[in-house]
Coordinates of C-alpha atoms in Angstrom, one line a residue:
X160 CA 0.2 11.8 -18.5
X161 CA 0.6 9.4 -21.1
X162 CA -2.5 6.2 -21.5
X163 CA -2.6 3.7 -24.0
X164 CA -5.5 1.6 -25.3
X165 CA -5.1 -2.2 -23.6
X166 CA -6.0 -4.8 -26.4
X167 CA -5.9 -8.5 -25.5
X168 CA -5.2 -11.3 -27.8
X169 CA -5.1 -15.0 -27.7
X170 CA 0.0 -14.8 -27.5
X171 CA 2.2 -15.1 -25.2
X172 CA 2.4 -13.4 -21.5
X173 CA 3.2 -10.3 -21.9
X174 CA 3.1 -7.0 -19.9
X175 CA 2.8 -2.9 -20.4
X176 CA 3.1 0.3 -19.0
X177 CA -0.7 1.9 -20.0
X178 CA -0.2 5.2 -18.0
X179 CA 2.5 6.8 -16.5
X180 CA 2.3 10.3 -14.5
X181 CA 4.7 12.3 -12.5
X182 CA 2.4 14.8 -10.4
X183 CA 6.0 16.4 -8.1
X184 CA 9.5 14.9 -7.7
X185 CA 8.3 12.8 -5.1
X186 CA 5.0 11.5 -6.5
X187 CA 5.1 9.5 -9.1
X188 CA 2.6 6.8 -10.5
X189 CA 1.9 4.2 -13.2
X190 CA -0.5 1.5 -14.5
X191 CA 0.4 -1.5 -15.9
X192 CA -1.0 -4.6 -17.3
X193 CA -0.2 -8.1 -17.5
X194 CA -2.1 -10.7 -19.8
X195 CA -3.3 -13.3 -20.8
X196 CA -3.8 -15.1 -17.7
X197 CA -5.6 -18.7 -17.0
X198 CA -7.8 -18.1 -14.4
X199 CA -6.8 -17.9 -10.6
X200 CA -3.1 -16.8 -11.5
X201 CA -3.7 -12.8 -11.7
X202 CA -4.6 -13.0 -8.0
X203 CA -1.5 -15.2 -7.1
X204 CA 0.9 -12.5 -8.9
X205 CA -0.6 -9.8 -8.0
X206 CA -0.4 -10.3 -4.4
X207 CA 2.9 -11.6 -4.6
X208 CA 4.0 -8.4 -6.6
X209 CA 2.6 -6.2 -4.2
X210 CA 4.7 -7.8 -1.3
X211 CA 7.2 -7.6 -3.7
X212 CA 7.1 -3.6 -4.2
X213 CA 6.4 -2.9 -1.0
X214 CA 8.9 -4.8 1.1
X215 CA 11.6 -6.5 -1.0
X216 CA 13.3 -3.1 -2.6
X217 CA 16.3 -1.8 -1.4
X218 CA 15.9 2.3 -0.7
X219 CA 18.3 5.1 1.0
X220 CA 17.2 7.6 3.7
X221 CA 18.8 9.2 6.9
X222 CA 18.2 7.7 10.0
X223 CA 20.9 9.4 12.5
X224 CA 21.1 13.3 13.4
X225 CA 24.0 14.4 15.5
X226 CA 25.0 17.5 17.0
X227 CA 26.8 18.5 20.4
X228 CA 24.8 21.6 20.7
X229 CA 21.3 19.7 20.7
X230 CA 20.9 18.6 24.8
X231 CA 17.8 16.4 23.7
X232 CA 15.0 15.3 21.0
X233 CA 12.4 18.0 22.2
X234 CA 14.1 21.6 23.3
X235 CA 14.5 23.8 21.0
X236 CA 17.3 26.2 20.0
X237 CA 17.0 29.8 19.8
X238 CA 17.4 31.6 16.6
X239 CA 15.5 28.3 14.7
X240 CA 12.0 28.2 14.2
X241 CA 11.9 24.6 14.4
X242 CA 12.0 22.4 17.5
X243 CA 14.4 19.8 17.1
X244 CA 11.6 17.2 16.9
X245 CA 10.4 19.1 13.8
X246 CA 13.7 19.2 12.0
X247 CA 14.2 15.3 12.6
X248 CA 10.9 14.9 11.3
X249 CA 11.7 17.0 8.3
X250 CA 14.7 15.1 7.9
X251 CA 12.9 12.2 7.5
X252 CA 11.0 13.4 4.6
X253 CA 14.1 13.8 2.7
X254 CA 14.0 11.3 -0.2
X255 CA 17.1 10.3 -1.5
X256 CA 18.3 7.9 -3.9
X257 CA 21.9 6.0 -4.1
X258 CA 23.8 2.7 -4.8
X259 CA 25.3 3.2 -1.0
X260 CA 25.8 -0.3 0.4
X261 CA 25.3 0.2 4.4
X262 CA 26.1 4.0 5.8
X263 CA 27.7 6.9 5.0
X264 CA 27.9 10.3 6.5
X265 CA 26.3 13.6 5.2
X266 CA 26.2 16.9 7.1
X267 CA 24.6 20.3 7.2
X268 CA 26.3 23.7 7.7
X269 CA 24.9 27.0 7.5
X270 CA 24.4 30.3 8.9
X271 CA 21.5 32.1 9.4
X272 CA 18.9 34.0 8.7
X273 CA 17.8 31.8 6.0
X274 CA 15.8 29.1 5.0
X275 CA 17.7 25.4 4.9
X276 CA 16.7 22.7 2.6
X277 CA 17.5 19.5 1.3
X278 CA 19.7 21.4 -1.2
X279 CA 21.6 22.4 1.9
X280 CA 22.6 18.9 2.5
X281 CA 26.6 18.0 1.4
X282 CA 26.4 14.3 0.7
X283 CA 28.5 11.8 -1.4
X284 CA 28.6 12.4 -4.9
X285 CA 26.6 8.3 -5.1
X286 CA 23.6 9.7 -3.1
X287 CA 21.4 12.0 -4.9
X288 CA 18.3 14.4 -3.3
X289 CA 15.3 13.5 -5.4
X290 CA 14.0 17.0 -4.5
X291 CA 16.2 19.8 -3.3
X292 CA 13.7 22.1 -2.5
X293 CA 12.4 19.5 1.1
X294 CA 12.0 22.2 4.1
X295 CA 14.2 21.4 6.8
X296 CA 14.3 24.4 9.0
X297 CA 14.2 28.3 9.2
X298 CA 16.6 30.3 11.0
X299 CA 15.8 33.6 12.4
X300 CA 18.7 34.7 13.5
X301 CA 22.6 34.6 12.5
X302 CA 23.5 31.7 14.2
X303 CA 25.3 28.9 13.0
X304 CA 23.9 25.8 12.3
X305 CA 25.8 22.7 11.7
X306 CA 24.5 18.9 12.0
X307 CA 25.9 15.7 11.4
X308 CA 23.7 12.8 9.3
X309 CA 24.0 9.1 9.0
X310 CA 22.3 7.9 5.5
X311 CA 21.6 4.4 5.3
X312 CA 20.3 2.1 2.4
X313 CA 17.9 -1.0 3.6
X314 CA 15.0 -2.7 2.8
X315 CA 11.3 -1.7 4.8
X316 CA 11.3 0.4 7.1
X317 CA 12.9 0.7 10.8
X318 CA 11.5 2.6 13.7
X319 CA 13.7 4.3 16.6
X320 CA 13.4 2.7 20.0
X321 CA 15.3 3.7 23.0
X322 CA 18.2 1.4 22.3
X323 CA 19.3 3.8 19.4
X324 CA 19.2 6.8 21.3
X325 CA 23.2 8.0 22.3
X326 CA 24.5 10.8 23.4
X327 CA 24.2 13.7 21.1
X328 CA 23.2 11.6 18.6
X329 CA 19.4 10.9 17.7
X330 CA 17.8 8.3 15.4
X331 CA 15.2 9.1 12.8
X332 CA 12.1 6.6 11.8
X333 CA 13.8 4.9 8.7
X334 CA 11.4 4.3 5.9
X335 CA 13.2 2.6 3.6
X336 CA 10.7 1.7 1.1
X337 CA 10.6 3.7 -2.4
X338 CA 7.5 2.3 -3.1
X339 CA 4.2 4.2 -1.4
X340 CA 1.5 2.2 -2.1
X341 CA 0.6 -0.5 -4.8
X342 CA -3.1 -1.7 -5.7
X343 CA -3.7 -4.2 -8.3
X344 CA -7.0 -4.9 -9.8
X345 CA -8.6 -8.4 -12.4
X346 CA -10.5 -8.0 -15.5
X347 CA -12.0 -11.7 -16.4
X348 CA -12.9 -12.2 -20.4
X349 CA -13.5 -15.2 -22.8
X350 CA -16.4 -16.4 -20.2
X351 CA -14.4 -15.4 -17.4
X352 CA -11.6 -18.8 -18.4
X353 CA -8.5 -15.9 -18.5
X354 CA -7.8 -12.8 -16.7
X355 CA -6.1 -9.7 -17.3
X356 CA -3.9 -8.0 -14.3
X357 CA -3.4 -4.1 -13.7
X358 CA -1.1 -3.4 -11.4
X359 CA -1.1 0.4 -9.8
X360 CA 2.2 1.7 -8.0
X361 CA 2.7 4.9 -6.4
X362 CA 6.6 5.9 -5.6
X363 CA 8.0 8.7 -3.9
X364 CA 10.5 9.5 -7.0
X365 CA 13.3 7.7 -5.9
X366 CA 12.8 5.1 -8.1
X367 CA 9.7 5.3 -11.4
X368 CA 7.1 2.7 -11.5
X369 CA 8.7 0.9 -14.1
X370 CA 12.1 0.5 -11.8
X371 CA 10.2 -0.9 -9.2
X372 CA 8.4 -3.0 -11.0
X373 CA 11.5 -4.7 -12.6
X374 CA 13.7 -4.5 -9.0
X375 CA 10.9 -6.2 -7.6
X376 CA 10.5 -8.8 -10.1
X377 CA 14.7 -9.7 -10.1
X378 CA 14.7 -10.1 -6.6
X379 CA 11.7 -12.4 -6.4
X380 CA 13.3 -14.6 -9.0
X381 CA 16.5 -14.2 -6.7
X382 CA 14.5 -15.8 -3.8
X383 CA 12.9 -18.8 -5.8
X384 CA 16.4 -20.1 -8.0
X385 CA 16.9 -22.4 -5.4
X386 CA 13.3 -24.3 -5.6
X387 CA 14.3 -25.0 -8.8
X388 CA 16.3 -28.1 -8.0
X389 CA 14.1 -29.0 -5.4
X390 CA 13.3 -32.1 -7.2
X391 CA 16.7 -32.9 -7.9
X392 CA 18.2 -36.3 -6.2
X393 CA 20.6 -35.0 -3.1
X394 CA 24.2 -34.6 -3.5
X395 CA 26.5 -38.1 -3.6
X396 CA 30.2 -37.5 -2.8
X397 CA 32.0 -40.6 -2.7
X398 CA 35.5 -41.3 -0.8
X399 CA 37.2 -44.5 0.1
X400 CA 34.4 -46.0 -1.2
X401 CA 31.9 -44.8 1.8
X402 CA 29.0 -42.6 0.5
X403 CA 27.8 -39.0 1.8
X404 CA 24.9 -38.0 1.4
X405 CA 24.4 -33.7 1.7
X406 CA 20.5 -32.7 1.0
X407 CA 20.3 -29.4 -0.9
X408 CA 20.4 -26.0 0.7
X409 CA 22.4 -27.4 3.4
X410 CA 26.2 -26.2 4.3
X411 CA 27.1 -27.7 7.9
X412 CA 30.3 -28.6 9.2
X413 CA 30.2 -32.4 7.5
X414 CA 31.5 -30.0 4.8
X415 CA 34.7 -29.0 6.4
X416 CA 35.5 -32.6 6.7
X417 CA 35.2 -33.0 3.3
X418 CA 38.9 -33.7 1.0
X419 CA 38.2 -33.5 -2.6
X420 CA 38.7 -31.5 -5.6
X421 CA 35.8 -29.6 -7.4
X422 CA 35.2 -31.8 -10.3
X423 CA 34.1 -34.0 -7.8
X424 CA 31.2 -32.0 -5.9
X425 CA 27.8 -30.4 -7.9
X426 CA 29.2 -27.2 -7.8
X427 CA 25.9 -26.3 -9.3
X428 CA 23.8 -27.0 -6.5
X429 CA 25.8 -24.8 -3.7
X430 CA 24.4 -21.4 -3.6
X431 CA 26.5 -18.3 -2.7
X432 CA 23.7 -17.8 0.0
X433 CA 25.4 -20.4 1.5
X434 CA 29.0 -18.9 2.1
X435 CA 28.3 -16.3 5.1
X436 CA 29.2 -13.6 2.7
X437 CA 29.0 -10.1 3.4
X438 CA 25.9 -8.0 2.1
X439 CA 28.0 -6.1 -0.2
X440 CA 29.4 -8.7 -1.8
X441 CA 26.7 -11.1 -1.6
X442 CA 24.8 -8.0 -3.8
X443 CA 27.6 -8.0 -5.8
X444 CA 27.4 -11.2 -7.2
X445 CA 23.6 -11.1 -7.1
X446 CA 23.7 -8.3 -9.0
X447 CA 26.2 -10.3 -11.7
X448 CA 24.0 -12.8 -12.0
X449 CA 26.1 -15.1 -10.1
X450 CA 24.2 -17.2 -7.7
X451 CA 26.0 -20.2 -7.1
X452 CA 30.3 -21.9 -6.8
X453 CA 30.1 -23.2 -9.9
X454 CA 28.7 -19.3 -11.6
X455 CA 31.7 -18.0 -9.3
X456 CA 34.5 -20.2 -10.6
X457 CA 33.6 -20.1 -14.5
X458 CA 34.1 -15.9 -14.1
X459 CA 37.6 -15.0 -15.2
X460 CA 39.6 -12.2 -13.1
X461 CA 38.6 -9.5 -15.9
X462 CA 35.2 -10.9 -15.7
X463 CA 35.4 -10.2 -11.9
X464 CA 36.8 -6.9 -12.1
X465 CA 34.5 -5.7 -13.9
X466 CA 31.7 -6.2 -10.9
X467 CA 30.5 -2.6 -9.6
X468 CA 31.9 -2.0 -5.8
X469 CA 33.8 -5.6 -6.4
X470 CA 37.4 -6.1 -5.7
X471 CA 40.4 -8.4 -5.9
X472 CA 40.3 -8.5 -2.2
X473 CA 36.6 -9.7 -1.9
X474 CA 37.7 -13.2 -4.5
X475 CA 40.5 -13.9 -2.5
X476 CA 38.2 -14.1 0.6
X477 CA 35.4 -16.3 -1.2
X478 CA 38.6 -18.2 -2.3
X479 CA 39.5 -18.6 1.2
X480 CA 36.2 -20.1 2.0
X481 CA 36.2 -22.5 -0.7
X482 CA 40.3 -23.6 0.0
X483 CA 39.0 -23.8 4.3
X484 CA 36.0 -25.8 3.1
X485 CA 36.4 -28.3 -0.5
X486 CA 40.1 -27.4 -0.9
X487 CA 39.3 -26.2 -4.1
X488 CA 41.7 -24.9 -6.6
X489 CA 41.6 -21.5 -8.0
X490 CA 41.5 -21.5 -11.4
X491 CA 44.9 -19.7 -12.7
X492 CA 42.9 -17.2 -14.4
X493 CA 41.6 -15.2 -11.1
X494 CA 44.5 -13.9 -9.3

């Protein structure tokens, strides 16, 4: 466990970890503190980081078990201990952590007698078992067991309903959420006029404290760069002398009508949100710190290349979008 002493002064906003404690692989905890604060706003962040940590994290868990040999969710086989309700629940436990974008497949194959655990478990060398040593199942006798596993990385959690049941295959209550629980408590000082927040998080060792913290912080700042040109005056295109008028946030099908070139539209104020793109290359870019055309187009080809799970196939299809919609044209530098 490691605490430090919290001391205030009259500076900037500023934050620290003041404990940190790992009780198992899949517990971990820590205490931080945020100050100064005028009064009112440690309530507003606080509640807003604990919506934050608790729902807008990305995490990785198996929701799918298949097996031809398994006739249904509650019989049981003989020579496991286990009923197959109690291995999918085990299953569930199973905390993993990856940089997966959508599914994958992972499988289990042994032979009894033994014990199986998560170390059991032959996954992709990107997702990694927090804790090898999760029961799963015992088996008695010298049979063979062998199951396939769907591992998925989202954002909450997703619970199985009678829509995701197929044949042979059987779908797992998906908690997705890294984060356990988060309190946050306010200290008032100087006549109660500023605040001090501590924020508590509890995580199941997937990610620490500190990782949460800052994911959860990056993506909220994700969700409000477009409020900040709320004030802004709406976009003015002009051609043949007729002005068009596009209010912000806005990409409809006025814009497929539209002939110009790029110096000619606020590049600026046209978010990649905007574009339809798929979730693993909208990440991509969010992750690049590219959030709108005009961040997109200033990137050169090495720049772009050197995106994580990014390829030269994904910029020709945002360059497709821009050609089909503002006939745009590519810089030389990207292909």
């Amino acid at each position: 466990m490691v605490r430090e002493k919290v001391t205030v002064a009259a500076r900037a906003l500023q934050w620290k970890c003041v404990e940190s404690r790992v009780d198992n692989k899949r517990f971990y905890y820590g205490r931080f503190v945020l100050s100064p604060l005028m009064k009112g706003q440690a309530d507003t962040i606080g509640i807003t980081m604990r919506r934050a940590l608790l729902g807008e994290i990305d995490g990785t868990c198996i929701t799918r078990a298949k097996s031809e040999k398994i006739p249904h969710e509650y019989s049981t086989i003989v020579g496991i201990q286990e009923s197959v309700h109690e291995i999918l629940m085990n299953l569930k436990r199973v905390v993993l952590r990856s940089n997966l974008y959508g599914t994958c497949d992972a499988s289990i194959c042994v032979r009894g007698p033994r014990c199986v655990t998560a170390q059991d478990i032959i996954s992709p060398p990107f997702v990694e078992i927090i804790d090898n040593t999760q029961y799963i199942a015992s088996l008695t006798e010298p049979i063979e067991f062998c199951i396939g596993l769907q591992i998925e990385r989202n954002r909450r959690y997703r619970i199985k309903t009678l829509n995701n049941f197929q044949d042979e295959n059987y779908p797992i209550d998906a908690v997705f959420m890294p984060v356990q629980n988060v309190n946050h408590s306010i200290h008032s000082y100087g006549n109660e006029k500023q605040e001090i927040l501590f924020i508590e998080i509890w995580t199941n060792g997937s990610l620490t404290p500190k990782e949460a913290l800052h994911e959860a912080s990056r993506n909220l700042v994700d969700l409000f760069i477009p409020f900040l040109h709320v004030e802004e005056q709406s976009l003015h295109l002009e051609d043949n002398k007729h002005k068009i008028t596009f209010p912000l946030f806005t990409l409809n099908d006025r814009f497929t009508k539209l002939r110009t070139n790029k110096e000619k539209i606020a590049l600026k104020y046209i978010y990649i949100d905007q574009l339809e793109l798929s979730p693993r290359i909208y990440n991509c870019l969010k992750s690049s710190n590219i959030h709108t055309l005009l961040d997109f187009l200033n990137k050169s080809q090495e720049d772009l290349m050197k995106i994580e799970h990014f390829h030269i196939a994904d910029v020709k299809q945002i360059w497709d979008i821009l050609e089909e919609h503002f006939k745009i044209d590519l810089p030389n530098n990207i292909f």
